[in-house]
Short mmCIF file of C-alpha atoms in Angstrom, two decimals:
data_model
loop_
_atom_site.label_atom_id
_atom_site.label_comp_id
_atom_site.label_asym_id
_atom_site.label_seq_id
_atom_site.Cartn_x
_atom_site.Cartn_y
_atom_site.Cartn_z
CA UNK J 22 -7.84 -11.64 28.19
CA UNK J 23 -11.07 -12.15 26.01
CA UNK J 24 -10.47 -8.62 24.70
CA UNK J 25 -7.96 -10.00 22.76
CA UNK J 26 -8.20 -12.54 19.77
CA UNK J 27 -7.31 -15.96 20.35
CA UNK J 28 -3.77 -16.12 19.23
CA UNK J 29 -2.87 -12.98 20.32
CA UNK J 30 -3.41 -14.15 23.84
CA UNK J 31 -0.57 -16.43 23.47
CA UNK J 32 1.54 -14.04 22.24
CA UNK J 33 0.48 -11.60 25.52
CA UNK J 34 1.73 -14.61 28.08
CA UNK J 35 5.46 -14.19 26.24
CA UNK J 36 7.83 -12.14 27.67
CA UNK J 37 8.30 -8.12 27.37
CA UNK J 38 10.66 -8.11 24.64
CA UNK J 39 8.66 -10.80 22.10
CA UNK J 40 5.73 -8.98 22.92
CA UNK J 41 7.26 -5.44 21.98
CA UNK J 42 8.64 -7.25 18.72
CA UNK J 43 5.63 -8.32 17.83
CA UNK J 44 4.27 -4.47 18.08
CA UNK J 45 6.49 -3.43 16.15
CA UNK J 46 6.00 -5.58 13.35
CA UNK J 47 3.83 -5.54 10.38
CA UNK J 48 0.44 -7.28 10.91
CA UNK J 49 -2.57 -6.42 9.11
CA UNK J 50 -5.16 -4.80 10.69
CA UNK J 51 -8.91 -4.88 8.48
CA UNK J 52 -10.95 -2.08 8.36
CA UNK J 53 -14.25 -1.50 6.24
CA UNK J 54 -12.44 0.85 3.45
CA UNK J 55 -9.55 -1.35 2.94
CA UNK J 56 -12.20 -4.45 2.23
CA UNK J 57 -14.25 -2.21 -0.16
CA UNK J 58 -10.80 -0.87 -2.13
CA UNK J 59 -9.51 -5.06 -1.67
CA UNK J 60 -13.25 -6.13 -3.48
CA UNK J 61 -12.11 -3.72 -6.38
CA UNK J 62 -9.03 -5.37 -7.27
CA UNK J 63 -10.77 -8.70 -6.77
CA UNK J 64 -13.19 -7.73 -9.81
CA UNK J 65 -10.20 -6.03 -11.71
CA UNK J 66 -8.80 -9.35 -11.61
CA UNK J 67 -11.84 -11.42 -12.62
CA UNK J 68 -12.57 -8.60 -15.34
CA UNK J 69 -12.79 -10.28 -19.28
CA UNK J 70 -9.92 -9.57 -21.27
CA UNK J 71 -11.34 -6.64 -23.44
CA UNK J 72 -9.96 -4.34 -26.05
CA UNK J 73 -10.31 -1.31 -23.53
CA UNK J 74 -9.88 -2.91 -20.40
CA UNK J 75 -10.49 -0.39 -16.81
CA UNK J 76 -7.70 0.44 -14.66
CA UNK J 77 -7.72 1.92 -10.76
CA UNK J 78 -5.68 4.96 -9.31
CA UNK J 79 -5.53 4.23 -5.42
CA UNK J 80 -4.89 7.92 -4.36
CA UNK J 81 -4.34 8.78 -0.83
CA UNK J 82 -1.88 10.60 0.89
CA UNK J 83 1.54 9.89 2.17
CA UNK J 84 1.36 7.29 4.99
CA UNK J 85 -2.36 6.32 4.49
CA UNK J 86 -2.45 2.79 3.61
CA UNK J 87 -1.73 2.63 -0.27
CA UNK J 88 1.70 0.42 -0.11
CA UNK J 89 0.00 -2.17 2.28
CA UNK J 90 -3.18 -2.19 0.67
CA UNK J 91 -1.38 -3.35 -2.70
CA UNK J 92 0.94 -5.99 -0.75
CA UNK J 93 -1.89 -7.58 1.51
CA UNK J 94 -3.42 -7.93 -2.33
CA UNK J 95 -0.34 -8.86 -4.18
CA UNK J 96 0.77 -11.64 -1.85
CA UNK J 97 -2.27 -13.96 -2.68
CA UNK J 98 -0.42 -14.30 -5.60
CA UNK J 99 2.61 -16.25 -6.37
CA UNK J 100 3.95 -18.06 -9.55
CA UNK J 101 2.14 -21.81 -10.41
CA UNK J 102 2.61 -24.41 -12.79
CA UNK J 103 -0.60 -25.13 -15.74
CA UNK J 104 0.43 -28.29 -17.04
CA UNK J 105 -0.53 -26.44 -20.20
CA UNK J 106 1.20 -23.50 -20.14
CA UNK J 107 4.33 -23.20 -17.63
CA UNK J 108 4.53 -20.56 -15.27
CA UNK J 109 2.07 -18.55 -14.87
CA UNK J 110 1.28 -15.88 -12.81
CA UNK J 111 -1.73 -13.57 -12.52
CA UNK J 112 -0.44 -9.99 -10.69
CA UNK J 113 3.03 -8.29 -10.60
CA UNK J 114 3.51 -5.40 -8.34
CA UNK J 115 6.84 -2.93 -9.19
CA UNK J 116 7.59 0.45 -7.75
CA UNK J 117 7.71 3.55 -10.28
CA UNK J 118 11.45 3.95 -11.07
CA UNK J 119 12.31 7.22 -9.62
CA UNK J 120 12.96 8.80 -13.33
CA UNK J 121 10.13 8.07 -15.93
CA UNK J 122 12.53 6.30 -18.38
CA UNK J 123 10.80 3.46 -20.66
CA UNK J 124 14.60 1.46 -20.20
CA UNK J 125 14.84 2.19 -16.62
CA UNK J 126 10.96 0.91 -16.44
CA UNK J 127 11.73 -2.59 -18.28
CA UNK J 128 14.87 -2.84 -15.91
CA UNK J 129 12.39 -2.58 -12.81
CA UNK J 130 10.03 -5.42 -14.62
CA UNK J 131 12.82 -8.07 -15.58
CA UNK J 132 14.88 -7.62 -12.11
CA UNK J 133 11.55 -8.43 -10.81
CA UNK J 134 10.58 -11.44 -12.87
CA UNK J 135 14.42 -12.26 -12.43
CA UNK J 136 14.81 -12.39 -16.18
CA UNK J 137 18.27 -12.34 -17.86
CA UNK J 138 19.10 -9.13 -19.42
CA UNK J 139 22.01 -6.51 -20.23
CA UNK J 140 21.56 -2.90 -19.12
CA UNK J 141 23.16 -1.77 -22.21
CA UNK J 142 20.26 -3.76 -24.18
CA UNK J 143 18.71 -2.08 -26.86
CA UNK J 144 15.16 -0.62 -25.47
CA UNK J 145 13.20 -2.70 -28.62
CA UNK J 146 14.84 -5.57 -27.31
CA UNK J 147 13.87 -5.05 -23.60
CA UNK J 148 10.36 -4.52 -25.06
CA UNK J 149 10.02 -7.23 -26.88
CA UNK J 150 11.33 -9.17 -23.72
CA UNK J 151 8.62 -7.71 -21.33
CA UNK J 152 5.92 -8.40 -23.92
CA UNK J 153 6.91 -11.66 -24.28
CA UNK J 154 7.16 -12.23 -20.51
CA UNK J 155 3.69 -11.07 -19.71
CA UNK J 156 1.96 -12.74 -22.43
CA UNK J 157 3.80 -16.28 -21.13
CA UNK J 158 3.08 -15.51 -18.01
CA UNK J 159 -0.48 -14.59 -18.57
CA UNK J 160 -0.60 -11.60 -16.98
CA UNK J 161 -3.84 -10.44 -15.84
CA UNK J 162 -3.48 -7.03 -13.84
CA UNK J 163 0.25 -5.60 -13.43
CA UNK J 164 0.49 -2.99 -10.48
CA UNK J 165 2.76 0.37 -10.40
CA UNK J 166 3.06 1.98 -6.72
CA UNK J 167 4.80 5.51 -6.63
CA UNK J 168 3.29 6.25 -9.68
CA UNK J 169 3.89 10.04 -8.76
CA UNK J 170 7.48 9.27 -9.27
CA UNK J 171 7.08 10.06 -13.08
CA UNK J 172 6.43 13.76 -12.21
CA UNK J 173 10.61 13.91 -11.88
CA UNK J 174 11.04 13.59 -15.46
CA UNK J 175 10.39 15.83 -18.52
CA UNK J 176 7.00 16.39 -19.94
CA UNK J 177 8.44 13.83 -22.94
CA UNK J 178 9.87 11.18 -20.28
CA UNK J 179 6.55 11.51 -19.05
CA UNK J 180 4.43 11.07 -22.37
CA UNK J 181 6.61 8.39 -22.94
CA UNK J 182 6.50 6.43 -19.70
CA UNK J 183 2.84 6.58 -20.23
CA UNK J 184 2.49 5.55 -23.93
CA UNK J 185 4.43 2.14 -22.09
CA UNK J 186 1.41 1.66 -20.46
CA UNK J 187 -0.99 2.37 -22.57
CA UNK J 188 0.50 0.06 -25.00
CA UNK J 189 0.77 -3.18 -22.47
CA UNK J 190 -2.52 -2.53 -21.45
CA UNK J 191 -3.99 -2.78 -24.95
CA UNK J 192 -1.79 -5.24 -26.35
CA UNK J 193 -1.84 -7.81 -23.62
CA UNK J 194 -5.80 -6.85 -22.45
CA UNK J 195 -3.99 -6.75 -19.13
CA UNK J 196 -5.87 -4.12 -15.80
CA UNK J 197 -3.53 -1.91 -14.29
CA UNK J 198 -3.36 -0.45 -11.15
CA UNK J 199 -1.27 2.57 -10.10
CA UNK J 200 -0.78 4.30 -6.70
CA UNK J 201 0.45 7.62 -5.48
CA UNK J 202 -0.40 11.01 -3.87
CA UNK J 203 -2.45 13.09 -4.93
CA UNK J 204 -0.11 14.23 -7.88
CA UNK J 205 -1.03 10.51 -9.22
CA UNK J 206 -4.00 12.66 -10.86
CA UNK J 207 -2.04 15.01 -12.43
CA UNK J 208 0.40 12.05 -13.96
CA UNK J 209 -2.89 10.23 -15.57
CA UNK J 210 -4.36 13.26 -16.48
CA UNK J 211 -1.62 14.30 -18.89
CA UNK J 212 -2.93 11.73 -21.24
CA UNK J 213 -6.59 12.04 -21.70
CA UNK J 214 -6.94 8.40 -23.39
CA UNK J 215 -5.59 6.94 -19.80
CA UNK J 216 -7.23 9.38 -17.43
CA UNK J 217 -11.01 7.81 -18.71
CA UNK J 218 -9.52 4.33 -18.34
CA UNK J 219 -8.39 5.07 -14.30
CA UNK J 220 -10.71 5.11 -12.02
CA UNK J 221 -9.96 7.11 -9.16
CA UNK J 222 -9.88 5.13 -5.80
CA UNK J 223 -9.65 7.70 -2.67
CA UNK J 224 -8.45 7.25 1.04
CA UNK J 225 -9.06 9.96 2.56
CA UNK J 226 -7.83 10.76 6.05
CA UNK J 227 -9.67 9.38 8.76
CA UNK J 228 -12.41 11.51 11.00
CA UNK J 229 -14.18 10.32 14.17
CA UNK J 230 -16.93 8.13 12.89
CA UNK J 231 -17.56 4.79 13.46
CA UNK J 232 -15.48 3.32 10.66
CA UNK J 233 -12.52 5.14 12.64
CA UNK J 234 -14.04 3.63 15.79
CA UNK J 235 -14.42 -0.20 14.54
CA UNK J 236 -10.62 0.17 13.24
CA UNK J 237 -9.27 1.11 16.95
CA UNK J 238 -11.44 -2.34 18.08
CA UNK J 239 -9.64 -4.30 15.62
CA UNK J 240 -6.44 -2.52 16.72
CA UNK J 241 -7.11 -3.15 19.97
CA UNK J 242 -7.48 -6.63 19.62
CA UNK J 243 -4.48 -7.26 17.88
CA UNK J 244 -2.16 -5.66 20.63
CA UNK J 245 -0.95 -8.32 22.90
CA UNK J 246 -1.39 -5.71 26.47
CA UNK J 247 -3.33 -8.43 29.39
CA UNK J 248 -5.43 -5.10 29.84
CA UNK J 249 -7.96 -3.61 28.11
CA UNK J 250 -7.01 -0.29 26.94
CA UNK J 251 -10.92 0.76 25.67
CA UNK J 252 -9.24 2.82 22.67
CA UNK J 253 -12.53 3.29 21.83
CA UNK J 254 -13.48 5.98 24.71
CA UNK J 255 -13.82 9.64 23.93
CA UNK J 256 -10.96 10.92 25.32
CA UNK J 257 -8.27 8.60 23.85
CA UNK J 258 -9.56 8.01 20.45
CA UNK J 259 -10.09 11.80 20.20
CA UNK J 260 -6.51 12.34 21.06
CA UNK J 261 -5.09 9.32 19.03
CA UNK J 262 -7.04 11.35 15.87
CA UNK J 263 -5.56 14.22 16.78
CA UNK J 264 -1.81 13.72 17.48
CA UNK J 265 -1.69 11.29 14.19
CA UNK J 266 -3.16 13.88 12.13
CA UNK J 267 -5.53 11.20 10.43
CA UNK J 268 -3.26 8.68 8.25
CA UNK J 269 -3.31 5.12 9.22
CA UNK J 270 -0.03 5.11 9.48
CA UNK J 271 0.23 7.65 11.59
CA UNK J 272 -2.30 6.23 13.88
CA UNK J 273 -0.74 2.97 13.79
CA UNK J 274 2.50 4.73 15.01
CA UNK J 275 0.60 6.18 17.81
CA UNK J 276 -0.83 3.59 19.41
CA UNK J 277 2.18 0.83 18.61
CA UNK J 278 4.27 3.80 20.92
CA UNK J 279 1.86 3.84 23.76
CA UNK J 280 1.80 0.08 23.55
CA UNK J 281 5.26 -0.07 24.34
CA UNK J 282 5.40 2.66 26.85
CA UNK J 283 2.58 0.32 28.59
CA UNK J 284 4.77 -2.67 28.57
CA UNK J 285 7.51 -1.20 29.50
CA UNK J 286 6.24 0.62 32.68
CA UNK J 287 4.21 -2.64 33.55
CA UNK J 288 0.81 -0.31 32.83
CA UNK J 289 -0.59 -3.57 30.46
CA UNK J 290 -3.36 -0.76 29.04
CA UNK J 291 -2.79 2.31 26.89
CA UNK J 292 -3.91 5.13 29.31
CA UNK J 293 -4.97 8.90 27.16
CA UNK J 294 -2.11 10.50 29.32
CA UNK J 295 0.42 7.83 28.25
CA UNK J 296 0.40 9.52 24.60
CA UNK J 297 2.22 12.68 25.98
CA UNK J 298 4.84 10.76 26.99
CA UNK J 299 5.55 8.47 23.90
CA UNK J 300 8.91 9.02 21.00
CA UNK J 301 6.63 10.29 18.57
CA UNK J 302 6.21 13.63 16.65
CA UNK J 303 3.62 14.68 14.57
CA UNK J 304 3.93 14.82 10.31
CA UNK J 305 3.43 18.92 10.54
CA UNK J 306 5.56 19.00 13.44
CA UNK J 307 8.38 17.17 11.79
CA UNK J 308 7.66 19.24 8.69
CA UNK J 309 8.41 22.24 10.68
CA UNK J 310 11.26 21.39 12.25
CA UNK J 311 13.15 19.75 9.46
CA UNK J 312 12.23 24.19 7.72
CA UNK J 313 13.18 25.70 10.88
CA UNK J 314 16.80 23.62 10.23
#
């Protein structure tokens, strides 16, 4: 099983069951765009404290690697002791409430810093708390995913949500990076002063090139089958690209569903005609059905 990597090939000796557990759990899979977009938050991070400090939007669309890309980052990092100054840690990663409310957005950041508060506090008070937080803390880049979210509010819930983070950015010389679809733009854009300060991070859908190519090797060598499945071959890689409709996640779905199928029917490969028989339904296929309802 040398197509495999090393631990993996362990994991293919286990039974059926651990081995279709495995697929469908979360394991990260590197690719050349994800190291390029992971190298940009490294530098964010090691940026100066300035007066104006830059900020990324990671824009892509739904299902394309923006939530994973911001946990495989934010999980380096976990609180630590400086015998100088207390806790202190360097990213925190919340999800845009789903109303653009400056309280609702300091209840997100103190549930998750775990700090005491009331929710009928005054929304001065919860300031003052978060400011206070991320200054102890040290804060150095603070990370907002579903920024889109703030699109559900009013044009003034909107201004307002982003004044918040204009001001912590300023204040506290902290980076910032938000995430969305494509109507990320649009949020940012509303406030000129912010939209020079982001800059835009794409992830486009994937074609067939060999970026697309080298991922399917990693995949491939990740999935514990005792056979190699060549993913890389014209016909199945054209098909995988196809029937996903070009988001990672999609494509991930794809192949983790013929994995199965393959352990299940004792194939040990992913063969092209296996993907016509696998649970899975396309995003524009779903789309339609859920209209034709």
């Amino acid at each position: 099983m040398k197509h495999l990597k090393e631990d993996i090939q362990t994991i293919a000796l286990q039974d059926d069951e651990s081995r279709i557990q495995y697929i469908r759990s979360n394991f990260w899979i590197p690719y050349t765009r994800a190291n390029q977009v992971l190298k940009k938050f490294d530098d964010l991070l090691n940026h100066p404290r300035v007066h104006r400090m830059p900020n990324l939007l990671l824009v892509g669309d739904t299902n394309n690697g923006k939530t994973s890309l911001l946990n495989k980052f934010d999980e380096k990092f976990k609180p630590f002791i400086s015998p100088e100054h207390g806790t202190q840690l360097d990213v925190l990663m919340i999800q845009a409430p789903p109303d653009p409310d400056e309280r609702r957005l300091y209840n997100v950041i103190l549930d998750k810093l775990m700090a005491p508060y009331r929710i009928n506090d005054r929304v001065d008070k919860k300031h003052f708390q978060v400011m206070e937080l991320f200054g102890s803390l040290n804060l150095k880049i603070f990370i907002i995913d579903e920024i889109h979210n703030i699109l559900h509010g009013s044009y003034n819930k909107q201004r307002g949500f982003l004044t918040v983070l204009k001001y912590l950015a300023n204040e506290l010389k902290i980076g910032i990076i938000a995430a969305g679809t494509k109507d990320a733009v649009r949020v940012i854009n509303t406030d000129p002063q912010l939209a020079n300060r982001f800059e835009p991070v794409i992830l486009h859908k994937w074609k067939m090139n060999e970026d697309y190519l080298r991922f399917l090797m990693s995949f491939e060598r990740l999935l514990p089958l005792k056979e190699k499945s060549k993913l890389i071959e014209k016909e199945l890689s054209h098909k995988i690209l196809a029937i996903s409709e070009g988001t990672i996640g999609e494509i991930s779905k794809v192949i983790k569903e013929a994995a199965i199928l393959a352990i299940e029917n004792g194939y040990e490969s992913i063969q092209p005609e296996m993907l016509e028989s696998i649970p899975y339904m396309s995003p524009s296929r779903r789309k339609r059905e859920l209209e034709s309802m």
